[in-house]
Amino acid sequence: VTSQGNLKDFFKPK
Amino acid sequence: MFEARLSSTALLKKIVDALKEILHQSTLDCSDSGIQLQAMDNSHVSLVSMSLRSDCFEKYRCDRNLSLGLDLRSLTKVLKCASGDDAVTIKSADKADKLQLSFESASMDRTADYELRLLNLDQEHLAIPETDYACVVHMPATEFARICRDLSTFSESVVIACTKDGIKFSANGEMGSVNIKLSETSKGDVSVQVEEPVTLSFAGRYLNTFTRATPLSEKVKISMAPEVPLLVEYPIEDYGYIRYYLAPKVDE
Protein backbone atom coordinates (compact mmCIF):
# COMPACT_ATOMS: atom_id res chain seq x y z
CA VAL A 1 0.00 0.00 0.00
CA THR A 2 1.38 3.42 -0.90
CA SER A 3 0.30 6.86 0.17
CA GLN A 4 1.10 10.27 -1.24
CA GLY A 5 4.15 11.86 0.39
CA ASN A 6 4.13 15.47 1.58
CA LEU A 7 6.75 17.93 0.33
CA LYS A 8 7.04 19.45 3.79
CA ASP A 9 8.67 16.21 4.92
CA PHE A 10 11.50 16.93 2.45
CA PHE A 11 11.78 20.71 2.28
CA LYS A 12 11.81 22.76 5.46
CA PRO A 13 10.57 26.34 5.88
CA LYS A 14 13.27 28.98 5.46
CA MET B 1 9.63 51.40 -8.57
CA PHE B 2 9.49 48.17 -10.52
CA GLU B 3 9.30 48.17 -14.32
CA ALA B 4 9.98 45.35 -16.77
CA ARG B 5 9.37 45.25 -20.52
CA LEU B 6 9.22 42.06 -22.55
CA SER B 7 9.30 42.28 -26.33
CA SER B 8 6.77 39.48 -26.65
CA THR B 9 3.69 38.81 -24.57
CA ALA B 10 3.75 35.22 -25.89
CA LEU B 11 6.55 34.31 -23.47
CA LEU B 12 4.64 35.72 -20.50
CA LYS B 13 1.51 33.84 -21.59
CA LYS B 14 3.48 30.57 -21.74
CA ILE B 15 4.95 31.14 -18.28
CA VAL B 16 1.59 31.92 -16.70
CA ASP B 17 0.01 28.90 -18.45
CA ALA B 18 2.73 26.73 -16.92
CA LEU B 19 1.92 28.00 -13.41
CA LYS B 20 -1.81 28.54 -13.24
CA GLU B 21 -2.95 24.91 -13.10
CA ILE B 22 -0.96 24.28 -9.92
CA LEU B 23 -1.16 27.72 -8.32
CA HIS B 24 -4.20 29.95 -8.29
CA GLN B 25 -2.42 32.74 -6.46
CA SER B 26 1.24 33.37 -5.98
CA THR B 27 3.81 35.98 -5.10
CA LEU B 28 6.37 37.25 -7.63
CA ASP B 29 9.55 38.24 -5.84
CA CYS B 30 11.25 40.98 -7.82
CA SER B 31 14.82 42.07 -7.21
CA ASP B 32 17.60 43.76 -9.12
CA SER B 33 18.71 40.41 -10.55
CA GLY B 34 15.30 39.32 -11.85
CA ILE B 35 11.99 37.73 -10.94
CA GLN B 36 11.53 34.62 -8.81
CA LEU B 37 8.54 32.64 -7.69
CA GLN B 38 8.30 29.70 -5.34
CA ALA B 39 5.05 28.14 -4.21
CA MET B 40 3.48 24.83 -3.27
CA ASP B 41 0.09 23.61 -4.41
CA ASN B 42 -2.63 23.58 -1.75
CA SER B 43 -2.12 19.92 -0.88
CA HIS B 44 1.67 20.31 -0.38
CA VAL B 45 2.44 17.56 -2.87
CA SER B 46 4.19 19.66 -5.50
CA LEU B 47 6.21 22.84 -5.60
CA VAL B 48 6.93 25.23 -8.46
CA SER B 49 10.04 27.34 -8.58
CA MET B 50 10.45 29.89 -11.36
CA SER B 51 13.40 32.13 -12.09
CA LEU B 52 13.71 34.74 -14.82
CA ARG B 53 16.88 36.80 -15.00
CA SER B 54 16.66 40.52 -15.59
CA ASP B 55 18.47 40.20 -18.96
CA CYS B 56 15.39 38.40 -20.30
CA PHE B 57 13.75 41.82 -20.42
CA GLU B 58 14.22 44.61 -22.95
CA LYS B 59 14.04 47.01 -20.06
CA TYR B 60 14.32 46.15 -16.38
CA ARG B 61 14.30 48.34 -13.34
CA CYS B 62 13.81 47.29 -9.73
CA ASP B 63 14.89 49.91 -7.22
CA ARG B 64 14.16 47.79 -4.17
CA ASN B 65 13.01 44.23 -3.53
CA LEU B 66 9.29 43.89 -4.09
CA SER B 67 6.77 41.09 -3.62
CA LEU B 68 3.80 41.17 -5.95
CA GLY B 69 0.88 38.99 -4.87
CA LEU B 70 -0.99 37.91 -7.96
CA ASP B 71 -4.17 36.07 -8.76
CA LEU B 72 -2.98 34.00 -11.70
CA ARG B 73 -6.48 33.47 -13.05
CA SER B 74 -7.04 37.22 -13.21
CA LEU B 75 -3.64 37.66 -14.83
CA THR B 76 -4.63 35.03 -17.41
CA LYS B 77 -7.78 37.00 -18.21
CA VAL B 78 -5.72 40.13 -18.83
CA LEU B 79 -3.19 38.26 -20.96
CA LYS B 80 -6.02 36.84 -23.08
CA CYS B 81 -6.78 40.43 -24.12
CA ALA B 82 -3.28 40.82 -25.56
CA SER B 83 -1.80 39.50 -28.77
CA GLY B 84 1.23 37.24 -28.51
CA ASP B 85 3.40 39.61 -30.52
CA ASP B 86 2.49 42.66 -28.42
CA ALA B 87 5.26 44.05 -26.25
CA VAL B 88 4.29 44.09 -22.58
CA THR B 89 5.46 46.37 -19.78
CA ILE B 90 4.63 45.48 -16.19
CA LYS B 91 4.99 48.20 -13.64
CA SER B 92 4.36 48.72 -9.95
CA ALA B 93 5.21 51.61 -7.67
CA ASP B 94 6.70 50.85 -4.25
CA LYS B 95 3.96 49.87 -1.78
CA ALA B 96 1.34 50.06 -4.54
CA ASP B 97 -1.72 47.82 -4.40
CA LYS B 98 -1.96 47.48 -8.17
CA LEU B 99 0.10 46.09 -11.00
CA GLN B 100 -0.01 47.95 -14.29
CA LEU B 101 0.24 46.04 -17.54
CA SER B 102 0.66 47.91 -20.82
CA PHE B 103 0.50 46.15 -24.15
CA GLU B 104 1.84 47.76 -27.29
CA SER B 105 1.08 46.27 -30.71
CA ALA B 106 3.97 45.25 -32.97
CA SER B 107 3.10 48.13 -35.32
CA MET B 108 3.07 50.46 -32.27
CA ASP B 109 -0.28 51.98 -33.23
CA ARG B 110 -2.31 50.44 -30.42
CA THR B 111 -1.66 50.52 -26.69
CA ALA B 112 -3.83 48.94 -24.03
CA ASP B 113 -3.37 49.58 -20.31
CA TYR B 114 -4.68 47.34 -17.57
CA GLU B 115 -4.53 47.51 -13.79
CA LEU B 116 -4.63 44.35 -11.76
CA ARG B 117 -5.32 44.41 -8.05
CA LEU B 118 -2.44 42.97 -6.02
CA LEU B 119 -3.08 40.54 -3.20
CA ASN B 120 -1.53 40.36 0.24
CA LEU B 121 -0.43 36.74 0.25
CA ASP B 122 1.21 35.13 3.20
CA GLN B 123 3.52 32.84 1.30
CA GLU B 124 5.89 30.45 2.95
CA HIS B 125 9.26 29.80 1.31
CA LEU B 126 10.88 26.41 1.63
CA ALA B 127 14.58 25.66 1.58
CA ILE B 128 15.24 23.18 -1.21
CA PRO B 129 18.34 21.18 -0.27
CA GLU B 130 21.16 20.73 -2.77
CA THR B 131 20.66 17.21 -4.08
CA ASP B 132 23.07 14.96 -5.90
CA TYR B 133 20.60 13.26 -8.22
CA ALA B 134 21.42 9.63 -9.04
CA CYS B 135 19.57 9.76 -12.38
CA VAL B 136 19.32 12.66 -14.80
CA VAL B 137 17.38 12.25 -18.05
CA HIS B 138 16.93 14.76 -20.86
CA MET B 139 14.16 14.13 -23.36
CA PRO B 140 11.96 16.07 -25.78
CA ALA B 141 9.31 17.95 -23.81
CA THR B 142 6.57 16.83 -26.20
CA GLU B 143 7.57 13.17 -25.64
CA PHE B 144 7.32 13.58 -21.87
CA ALA B 145 3.91 15.24 -22.24
CA ARG B 146 2.69 12.43 -24.47
CA ILE B 147 3.87 9.73 -22.04
CA CYS B 148 2.28 11.45 -19.02
CA ARG B 149 -1.02 11.82 -20.90
CA ASP B 150 -1.00 8.21 -22.13
CA LEU B 151 -0.18 6.72 -18.73
CA SER B 152 -2.76 8.70 -16.80
CA THR B 153 -5.56 6.95 -18.71
CA PHE B 154 -4.48 3.67 -17.07
CA SER B 155 -3.86 4.53 -13.47
CA GLU B 156 -3.64 7.30 -10.91
CA SER B 157 -0.07 6.19 -10.07
CA VAL B 158 2.91 6.30 -12.41
CA VAL B 159 6.09 4.37 -11.69
CA ILE B 160 9.29 5.87 -13.11
CA ALA B 161 12.27 3.51 -13.19
CA CYS B 162 15.63 4.74 -14.38
CA THR B 163 18.56 2.47 -15.15
CA LYS B 164 21.62 2.65 -17.38
CA ASP B 165 19.46 1.08 -20.13
CA GLY B 166 17.01 3.97 -20.10
CA ILE B 167 13.95 5.38 -18.41
CA LYS B 168 10.74 3.36 -18.04
CA PHE B 169 7.30 4.76 -17.24
CA SER B 170 4.69 2.26 -16.03
CA ALA B 171 1.07 2.36 -15.00
CA ASN B 172 -1.10 -0.50 -13.83
CA GLY B 173 -4.85 -0.13 -13.45
CA GLU B 174 -8.18 -1.96 -13.67
CA MET B 175 -8.30 -1.92 -17.46
CA GLY B 176 -4.74 -3.14 -17.89
CA SER B 177 -1.18 -1.91 -17.82
CA VAL B 178 1.28 0.11 -19.87
CA ASN B 179 5.07 0.30 -19.98
CA ILE B 180 6.88 2.91 -22.05
CA LYS B 181 10.63 2.74 -22.23
CA LEU B 182 12.97 5.30 -23.74
CA SER B 183 16.60 4.47 -24.43
CA GLU B 184 19.42 6.88 -25.09
CA THR B 185 19.44 7.87 -28.76
CA SER B 186 22.45 8.42 -30.98
CA LYS B 187 21.02 11.74 -32.20
CA GLY B 188 21.07 12.90 -28.59
CA ASP B 189 17.45 13.94 -28.05
CA VAL B 190 17.23 11.43 -25.18
CA SER B 191 20.16 11.23 -22.77
CA VAL B 192 20.35 9.15 -19.61
CA GLN B 193 22.98 9.64 -16.89
CA VAL B 194 22.73 7.10 -14.09
CA GLU B 195 24.93 6.74 -11.01
CA GLU B 196 22.59 4.22 -9.42
CA PRO B 197 19.20 2.91 -10.60
CA VAL B 198 16.16 4.59 -9.03
CA THR B 199 12.50 3.53 -9.05
CA LEU B 200 9.85 5.84 -7.60
CA SER B 201 6.10 6.12 -7.78
CA PHE B 202 4.23 9.40 -8.40
CA ALA B 203 0.73 10.78 -8.83
CA GLY B 204 0.15 11.00 -12.59
CA ARG B 205 -2.15 14.00 -12.45
CA TYR B 206 0.64 16.18 -11.08
CA LEU B 207 3.02 15.01 -13.79
CA ASN B 208 0.35 15.95 -16.31
CA THR B 209 0.04 19.40 -14.78
CA PHE B 210 3.79 19.96 -15.11
CA THR B 211 3.55 19.34 -18.85
CA ARG B 212 1.62 22.64 -19.20
CA ALA B 213 5.14 24.07 -19.48
CA THR B 214 5.80 22.12 -22.70
CA PRO B 215 5.43 25.18 -25.01
CA LEU B 216 8.31 26.86 -23.15
CA SER B 217 11.02 24.46 -24.22
CA GLU B 218 11.93 21.70 -26.63
CA LYS B 219 13.63 19.73 -23.87
CA VAL B 220 12.78 18.70 -20.36
CA LYS B 221 15.20 17.47 -17.69
CA ILE B 222 14.04 14.86 -15.20
CA SER B 223 16.13 14.24 -12.07
CA MET B 224 15.60 11.49 -9.54
CA ALA B 225 17.29 10.22 -6.39
CA PRO B 226 16.11 7.54 -3.95
CA GLU B 227 13.31 8.69 -1.67
CA VAL B 228 13.42 12.38 -2.55
CA PRO B 229 11.06 14.51 -4.63
CA LEU B 230 11.24 14.26 -8.40
CA LEU B 231 12.56 17.34 -10.20
CA VAL B 232 11.15 18.22 -13.63
CA GLU B 233 12.85 21.26 -15.17
CA TYR B 234 11.95 23.31 -18.24
CA PRO B 235 14.41 26.01 -19.30
CA ILE B 236 12.96 29.42 -20.20
CA GLU B 237 15.09 30.18 -23.25
CA ASP B 238 18.56 31.12 -21.92
CA TYR B 239 17.16 33.27 -19.16
CA GLY B 240 15.84 31.02 -16.46
CA TYR B 241 13.72 28.00 -15.67
CA ILE B 242 10.55 26.55 -14.28
CA ARG B 243 11.24 23.67 -11.88
CA TYR B 244 8.55 21.40 -10.56
CA TYR B 245 9.16 19.20 -7.52
CA LEU B 246 6.86 16.28 -6.77
CA ALA B 247 6.81 14.28 -3.54
CA PRO B 248 6.98 10.53 -4.23
CA LYS B 249 4.41 8.06 -3.05
CA VAL B 250 5.63 6.25 0.05
CA ASP B 251 5.12 2.65 1.17
CA GLU B 252 3.00 2.36 4.29
PDB file of C-alpha atoms in Angstrom, chain B residues 50-244:
ATOM      1  CA  MET B  50      10.450  29.890 -11.364  1.00  0.00           C
ATOM      2  CA  SER B  51      13.396  32.134 -12.090  1.00  0.00           C
ATOM      3  CA  LEU B  52      13.714  34.737 -14.816  1.00  0.00           C
ATOM      4  CA  ARG B  53      16.882  36.798 -14.996  1.00  0.00           C
ATOM      5  CA  SER B  54      16.657  40.523 -15.594  1.00  0.00           C
ATOM      6  CA  ASP B  55      18.469  40.197 -18.956  1.00  0.00           C
ATOM      7  CA  CYS B  56      15.389  38.397 -20.304  1.00  0.00           C
ATOM      8  CA  PHE B  57      13.747  41.823 -20.425  1.00  0.00           C
ATOM      9  CA  GLU B  58      14.224  44.614 -22.951  1.00  0.00           C
ATOM     10  CA  LYS B  59      14.039  47.012 -20.060  1.00  0.00           C
ATOM     11  CA  TYR B  60      14.315  46.146 -16.380  1.00  0.00           C
ATOM     12  CA  ARG B  61      14.303  48.335 -13.336  1.00  0.00           C
ATOM     13  CA  CYS B  62      13.812  47.285  -9.731  1.00  0.00           C
ATOM     14  CA  ASP B  63      14.885  49.906  -7.215  1.00  0.00           C
ATOM     15  CA  ARG B  64      14.156  47.785  -4.168  1.00  0.00           C
ATOM     16  CA  ASN B  65      13.012  44.228  -3.532  1.00  0.00           C
ATOM     17  CA  LEU B  66       9.292  43.885  -4.093  1.00  0.00           C
ATOM     18  CA  SER B  67       6.766  41.093  -3.616  1.00  0.00           C
ATOM     19  CA  LEU B  68       3.798  41.171  -5.951  1.00  0.00           C
ATOM     20  CA  GLY B  69       0.877  38.986  -4.867  1.00  0.00           C
ATOM     21  CA  LEU B  70      -0.991  37.913  -7.963  1.00  0.00           C
ATOM     22  CA  ASP B  71      -4.174  36.072  -8.756  1.00  0.00           C
ATOM     23  CA  LEU B  72      -2.976  34.001 -11.700  1.00  0.00           C
ATOM     24  CA  ARG B  73      -6.478  33.469 -13.051  1.00  0.00           C
ATOM     25  CA  SER B  74      -7.043  37.222 -13.207  1.00  0.00           C
ATOM     26  CA  LEU B  75      -3.637  37.662 -14.833  1.00  0.00           C
ATOM     27  CA  THR B  76      -4.631  35.025 -17.408  1.00  0.00           C
ATOM     28  CA  LYS B  77      -7.785  37.004 -18.206  1.00  0.00           C
ATOM     29  CA  VAL B  78      -5.718  40.133 -18.830  1.00  0.00           C
ATOM     30  CA  LEU B  79      -3.188  38.259 -20.963  1.00  0.00           C
ATOM     31  CA  LYS B  80      -6.018  36.843 -23.077  1.00  0.00           C
ATOM     32  CA  CYS B  81      -6.777  40.425 -24.119  1.00  0.00           C
ATOM     33  CA  ALA B  82      -3.277  40.817 -25.563  1.00  0.00           C
ATOM     34  CA  SER B  83      -1.801  39.502 -28.769  1.00  0.00           C
ATOM     35  CA  GLY B  84       1.231  37.240 -28.511  1.00  0.00           C
ATOM     36  CA  ASP B  85       3.395  39.611 -30.517  1.00  0.00           C
ATOM     37  CA  ASP B  86       2.488  42.664 -28.415  1.00  0.00           C
ATOM     38  CA  ALA B  87       5.264  44.046 -26.252  1.00  0.00           C
ATOM     39  CA  VAL B  88       4.288  44.094 -22.581  1.00  0.00           C
ATOM     40  CA  THR B  89       5.455  46.368 -19.783  1.00  0.00           C
ATOM     41  CA  ILE B  90       4.631  45.478 -16.188  1.00  0.00           C
ATOM     42  CA  LYS B  91       4.986  48.199 -13.638  1.00  0.00           C
ATOM     43  CA  SER B  92       4.356  48.724  -9.953  1.00  0.00           C
ATOM     44  CA  ALA B  93       5.207  51.610  -7.673  1.00  0.00           C
ATOM     45  CA  ASP B  94       6.703  50.853  -4.250  1.00  0.00           C
ATOM     46  CA  LYS B  95       3.956  49.875  -1.780  1.00  0.00           C
ATOM     47  CA  ALA B  96       1.337  50.057  -4.536  1.00  0.00           C
ATOM     48  CA  ASP B  97      -1.722  47.825  -4.397  1.00  0.00           C
ATOM     49  CA  LYS B  98      -1.956  47.482  -8.170  1.00  0.00           C
ATOM     50  CA  LEU B  99       0.099  46.086 -11.000  1.00  0.00           C
ATOM     51  CA  GLN B 100      -0.009  47.945 -14.290  1.00  0.00           C
ATOM     52  CA  LEU B 101       0.241  46.039 -17.541  1.00  0.00           C
ATOM     53  CA  SER B 102       0.665  47.910 -20.819  1.00  0.00           C
ATOM     54  CA  PHE B 103       0.497  46.155 -24.152  1.00  0.00           C
ATOM     55  CA  GLU B 104       1.843  47.756 -27.290  1.00  0.00           C
ATOM     56  CA  SER B 105       1.080  46.270 -30.708  1.00  0.00           C
ATOM     57  CA  ALA B 106       3.968  45.251 -32.967  1.00  0.00           C
ATOM     58  CA  SER B 107       3.100  48.132 -35.322  1.00  0.00           C
ATOM     59  CA  MET B 108       3.072  50.455 -32.269  1.00  0.00           C
ATOM     60  CA  ASP B 109      -0.283  51.977 -33.227  1.00  0.00           C
ATOM     61  CA  ARG B 110      -2.309  50.436 -30.421  1.00  0.00           C
ATOM     62  CA  THR B 111      -1.658  50.518 -26.690  1.00  0.00           C
ATOM     63  CA  ALA B 112      -3.830  48.941 -24.029  1.00  0.00           C
ATOM     64  CA  ASP B 113      -3.366  49.577 -20.308  1.00  0.00           C
ATOM     65  CA  TYR B 114      -4.685  47.344 -17.572  1.00  0.00           C
ATOM     66  CA  GLU B 115      -4.525  47.510 -13.792  1.00  0.00           C
ATOM     67  CA  LEU B 116      -4.629  44.351 -11.764  1.00  0.00           C
ATOM     68  CA  ARG B 117      -5.318  44.411  -8.051  1.00  0.00           C
ATOM     69  CA  LEU B 118      -2.441  42.969  -6.017  1.00  0.00           C
ATOM     70  CA  LEU B 119      -3.081  40.537  -3.195  1.00  0.00           C
ATOM     71  CA  ASN B 120      -1.534  40.355   0.235  1.00  0.00           C
ATOM     72  CA  LEU B 121      -0.433  36.736   0.252  1.00  0.00           C
ATOM     73  CA  ASP B 122       1.215  35.131   3.200  1.00  0.00           C
ATOM     74  CA  GLN B 123       3.516  32.836   1.296  1.00  0.00           C
ATOM     75  CA  GLU B 124       5.889  30.450   2.947  1.00  0.00           C
ATOM     76  CA  HIS B 125       9.258  29.804   1.314  1.00  0.00           C
ATOM     77  CA  LEU B 126      10.878  26.414   1.632  1.00  0.00           C
ATOM     78  CA  ALA B 127      14.576  25.662   1.576  1.00  0.00           C
ATOM     79  CA  ILE B 128      15.241  23.181  -1.209  1.00  0.00           C
ATOM     80  CA  PRO B 129      18.336  21.181  -0.274  1.00  0.00           C
ATOM     81  CA  GLU B 130      21.158  20.727  -2.775  1.00  0.00           C
ATOM     82  CA  THR B 131      20.656  17.205  -4.076  1.00  0.00           C
ATOM     83  CA  ASP B 132      23.068  14.960  -5.902  1.00  0.00           C
ATOM     84  CA  TYR B 133      20.601  13.261  -8.220  1.00  0.00           C
ATOM     85  CA  ALA B 134      21.421   9.631  -9.043  1.00  0.00           C
ATOM     86  CA  CYS B 135      19.569   9.757 -12.378  1.00  0.00           C
ATOM     87  CA  VAL B 136      19.323  12.661 -14.801  1.00  0.00           C
ATOM     88  CA  VAL B 137      17.383  12.253 -18.046  1.00  0.00           C
ATOM     89  CA  HIS B 138      16.930  14.758 -20.864  1.00  0.00           C
ATOM     90  CA  MET B 139      14.158  14.132 -23.361  1.00  0.00           C
ATOM     91  CA  PRO B 140      11.960  16.069 -25.782  1.00  0.00           C
ATOM     92  CA  ALA B 141       9.311  17.954 -23.807  1.00  0.00           C
ATOM     93  CA  THR B 142       6.573  16.828 -26.201  1.00  0.00           C
ATOM     94  CA  GLU B 143       7.567  13.172 -25.644  1.00  0.00           C
ATOM     95  CA  PHE B 144       7.322  13.581 -21.872  1.00  0.00           C
ATOM     96  CA  ALA B 145       3.908  15.240 -22.237  1.00  0.00           C
ATOM     97  CA  ARG B 146       2.690  12.425 -24.472  1.00  0.00           C
ATOM     98  CA  ILE B 147       3.867   9.735 -22.037  1.00  0.00           C
ATOM     99  CA  CYS B 148       2.276  11.453 -19.020  1.00  0.00           C
ATOM    100  CA  ARG B 149      -1.017  11.818 -20.901  1.00  0.00           C
ATOM    101  CA  ASP B 150      -1.001   8.210 -22.127  1.00  0.00           C
ATOM    102  CA  LEU B 151      -0.179   6.716 -18.728  1.00  0.00           C
ATOM    103  CA  SER B 152      -2.764   8.702 -16.798  1.00  0.00           C
ATOM    104  CA  THR B 153      -5.560   6.948 -18.708  1.00  0.00           C
ATOM    105  CA  PHE B 154      -4.480   3.667 -17.075  1.00  0.00           C
ATOM    106  CA  SER B 155      -3.856   4.526 -13.469  1.00  0.00           C
ATOM    107  CA  GLU B 156      -3.636   7.303 -10.912  1.00  0.00           C
ATOM    108  CA  SER B 157      -0.074   6.188 -10.067  1.00  0.00           C
ATOM    109  CA  VAL B 158       2.908   6.303 -12.407  1.00  0.00           C
ATOM    110  CA  VAL B 159       6.091   4.372 -11.690  1.00  0.00           C
ATOM    111  CA  ILE B 160       9.291   5.866 -13.109  1.00  0.00           C
ATOM    112  CA  ALA B 161      12.267   3.510 -13.188  1.00  0.00           C
ATOM    113  CA  CYS B 162      15.627   4.740 -14.380  1.00  0.00           C
ATOM    114  CA  THR B 163      18.565   2.467 -15.148  1.00  0.00           C
ATOM    115  CA  LYS B 164      21.621   2.652 -17.380  1.00  0.00           C
ATOM    116  CA  ASP B 165      19.458   1.085 -20.133  1.00  0.00           C
ATOM    117  CA  GLY B 166      17.009   3.971 -20.102  1.00  0.00           C
ATOM    118  CA  ILE B 167      13.945   5.377 -18.405  1.00  0.00           C
ATOM    119  CA  LYS B 168      10.743   3.361 -18.043  1.00  0.00           C
ATOM    120  CA  PHE B 169       7.303   4.757 -17.245  1.00  0.00           C
ATOM    121  CA  SER B 170       4.694   2.259 -16.033  1.00  0.00           C
ATOM    122  CA  ALA B 171       1.067   2.364 -14.995  1.00  0.00           C
ATOM    123  CA  ASN B 172      -1.098  -0.497 -13.825  1.00  0.00           C
ATOM    124  CA  GLY B 173      -4.854  -0.134 -13.450  1.00  0.00           C
ATOM    125  CA  GLU B 174      -8.178  -1.960 -13.673  1.00  0.00           C
ATOM    126  CA  MET B 175      -8.302  -1.920 -17.460  1.00  0.00           C
ATOM    127  CA  GLY B 176      -4.736  -3.140 -17.888  1.00  0.00           C
ATOM    128  CA  SER B 177      -1.183  -1.912 -17.815  1.00  0.00           C
ATOM    129  CA  VAL B 178       1.282   0.106 -19.871  1.00  0.00           C
ATOM    130  CA  ASN B 179       5.075   0.302 -19.982  1.00  0.00           C
ATOM    131  CA  ILE B 180       6.877   2.915 -22.051  1.00  0.00           C
ATOM    132  CA  LYS B 181      10.634   2.743 -22.231  1.00  0.00           C
ATOM    133  CA  LEU B 182      12.972   5.297 -23.740  1.00  0.00           C
ATOM    134  CA  SER B 183      16.602   4.470 -24.434  1.00  0.00           C
ATOM    135  CA  GLU B 184      19.420   6.876 -25.093  1.00  0.00           C
ATOM    136  CA  THR B 185      19.441   7.870 -28.763  1.00  0.00           C
ATOM    137  CA  SER B 186      22.446   8.419 -30.976  1.00  0.00           C
ATOM    138  CA  LYS B 187      21.025  11.743 -32.199  1.00  0.00           C
ATOM    139  CA  GLY B 188      21.066  12.897 -28.594  1.00  0.00           C
ATOM    140  CA  ASP B 189      17.453  13.935 -28.047  1.00  0.00           C
ATOM    141  CA  VAL B 190      17.226  11.431 -25.179  1.00  0.00           C
ATOM    142  CA  SER B 191      20.155  11.233 -22.767  1.00  0.00           C
ATOM    143  CA  VAL B 192      20.355   9.152 -19.614  1.00  0.00           C
ATOM    144  CA  GLN B 193      22.983   9.640 -16.889  1.00  0.00           C
ATOM    145  CA  VAL B 194      22.729   7.098 -14.089  1.00  0.00           C
ATOM    146  CA  GLU B 195      24.931   6.739 -11.006  1.00  0.00           C
ATOM    147  CA  GLU B 196      22.586   4.217  -9.425  1.00  0.00           C
ATOM    148  CA  PRO B 197      19.204   2.911 -10.595  1.00  0.00           C
ATOM    149  CA  VAL B 198      16.157   4.589  -9.034  1.00  0.00           C
ATOM    150  CA  THR B 199      12.502   3.534  -9.048  1.00  0.00           C
ATOM    151  CA  LEU B 200       9.853   5.836  -7.601  1.00  0.00           C
ATOM    152  CA  SER B 201       6.097   6.122  -7.780  1.00  0.00           C
ATOM    153  CA  PHE B 202       4.229   9.396  -8.400  1.00  0.00           C
ATOM    154  CA  ALA B 203       0.726  10.783  -8.834  1.00  0.00           C
ATOM    155  CA  GLY B 204       0.150  10.999 -12.587  1.00  0.00           C
ATOM    156  CA  ARG B 205      -2.154  13.999 -12.450  1.00  0.00           C
ATOM    157  CA  TYR B 206       0.637  16.180 -11.076  1.00  0.00           C
ATOM    158  CA  LEU B 207       3.024  15.013 -13.794  1.00  0.00           C
ATOM    159  CA  ASN B 208       0.347  15.946 -16.312  1.00  0.00           C
ATOM    160  CA  THR B 209       0.041  19.399 -14.779  1.00  0.00           C
ATOM    161  CA  PHE B 210       3.786  19.960 -15.107  1.00  0.00           C
ATOM    162  CA  THR B 211       3.548  19.341 -18.854  1.00  0.00           C
ATOM    163  CA  ARG B 212       1.615  22.635 -19.199  1.00  0.00           C
ATOM    164  CA  ALA B 213       5.141  24.067 -19.482  1.00  0.00           C
ATOM    165  CA  THR B 214       5.799  22.124 -22.704  1.00  0.00           C
ATOM    166  CA  PRO B 215       5.429  25.183 -25.011  1.00  0.00           C
ATOM    167  CA  LEU B 216       8.306  26.864 -23.148  1.00  0.00           C
ATOM    168  CA  SER B 217      11.019  24.464 -24.216  1.00  0.00           C
ATOM    169  CA  GLU B 218      11.927  21.697 -26.630  1.00  0.00           C
ATOM    170  CA  LYS B 219      13.629  19.732 -23.868  1.00  0.00           C
ATOM    171  CA  VAL B 220      12.776  18.697 -20.358  1.00  0.00           C
ATOM    172  CA  LYS B 221      15.197  17.474 -17.694  1.00  0.00           C
ATOM    173  CA  ILE B 222      14.038  14.857 -15.201  1.00  0.00           C
ATOM    174  CA  SER B 223      16.130  14.237 -12.072  1.00  0.00           C
ATOM    175  CA  MET B 224      15.604  11.489  -9.537  1.00  0.00           C
ATOM    176  CA  ALA B 225      17.294  10.224  -6.392  1.00  0.00           C
ATOM    177  CA  PRO B 226      16.111   7.545  -3.947  1.00  0.00           C
ATOM    178  CA  GLU B 227      13.307   8.692  -1.668  1.00  0.00           C
ATOM    179  CA  VAL B 228      13.422  12.377  -2.552  1.00  0.00           C
ATOM    180  CA  PRO B 229      11.062  14.512  -4.631  1.00  0.00           C
ATOM    181  CA  LEU B 230      11.243  14.260  -8.405  1.00  0.00           C
ATOM    182  CA  LEU B 231      12.561  17.337 -10.202  1.00  0.00           C
ATOM    183  CA  VAL B 232      11.150  18.222 -13.633  1.00  0.00           C
ATOM    184  CA  GLU B 233      12.850  21.260 -15.171  1.00  0.00           C
ATOM    185  CA  TYR B 234      11.946  23.309 -18.244  1.00  0.00           C
ATOM    186  CA  PRO B 235      14.408  26.010 -19.299  1.00  0.00           C
ATOM    187  CA  ILE B 236      12.955  29.418 -20.202  1.00  0.00           C
ATOM    188  CA  GLU B 237      15.088  30.183 -23.253  1.00  0.00           C
ATOM    189  CA  ASP B 238      18.556  31.121 -21.924  1.00  0.00           C
ATOM    190  CA  TYR B 239      17.155  33.274 -19.159  1.00  0.00           C
ATOM    191  CA  GLY B 240      15.838  31.016 -16.457  1.00  0.00           C
ATOM    192  CA  TYR B 241      13.721  27.996 -15.665  1.00  0.00           C
ATOM    193  CA  ILE B 242      10.551  26.549 -14.278  1.00  0.00           C
ATOM    194  CA  ARG B 243      11.244  23.672 -11.878  1.00  0.00           C
ATOM    195  CA  TYR B 244       8.548  21.397 -10.559  1.00  0.00           C
TER     196      TYR B 244
END
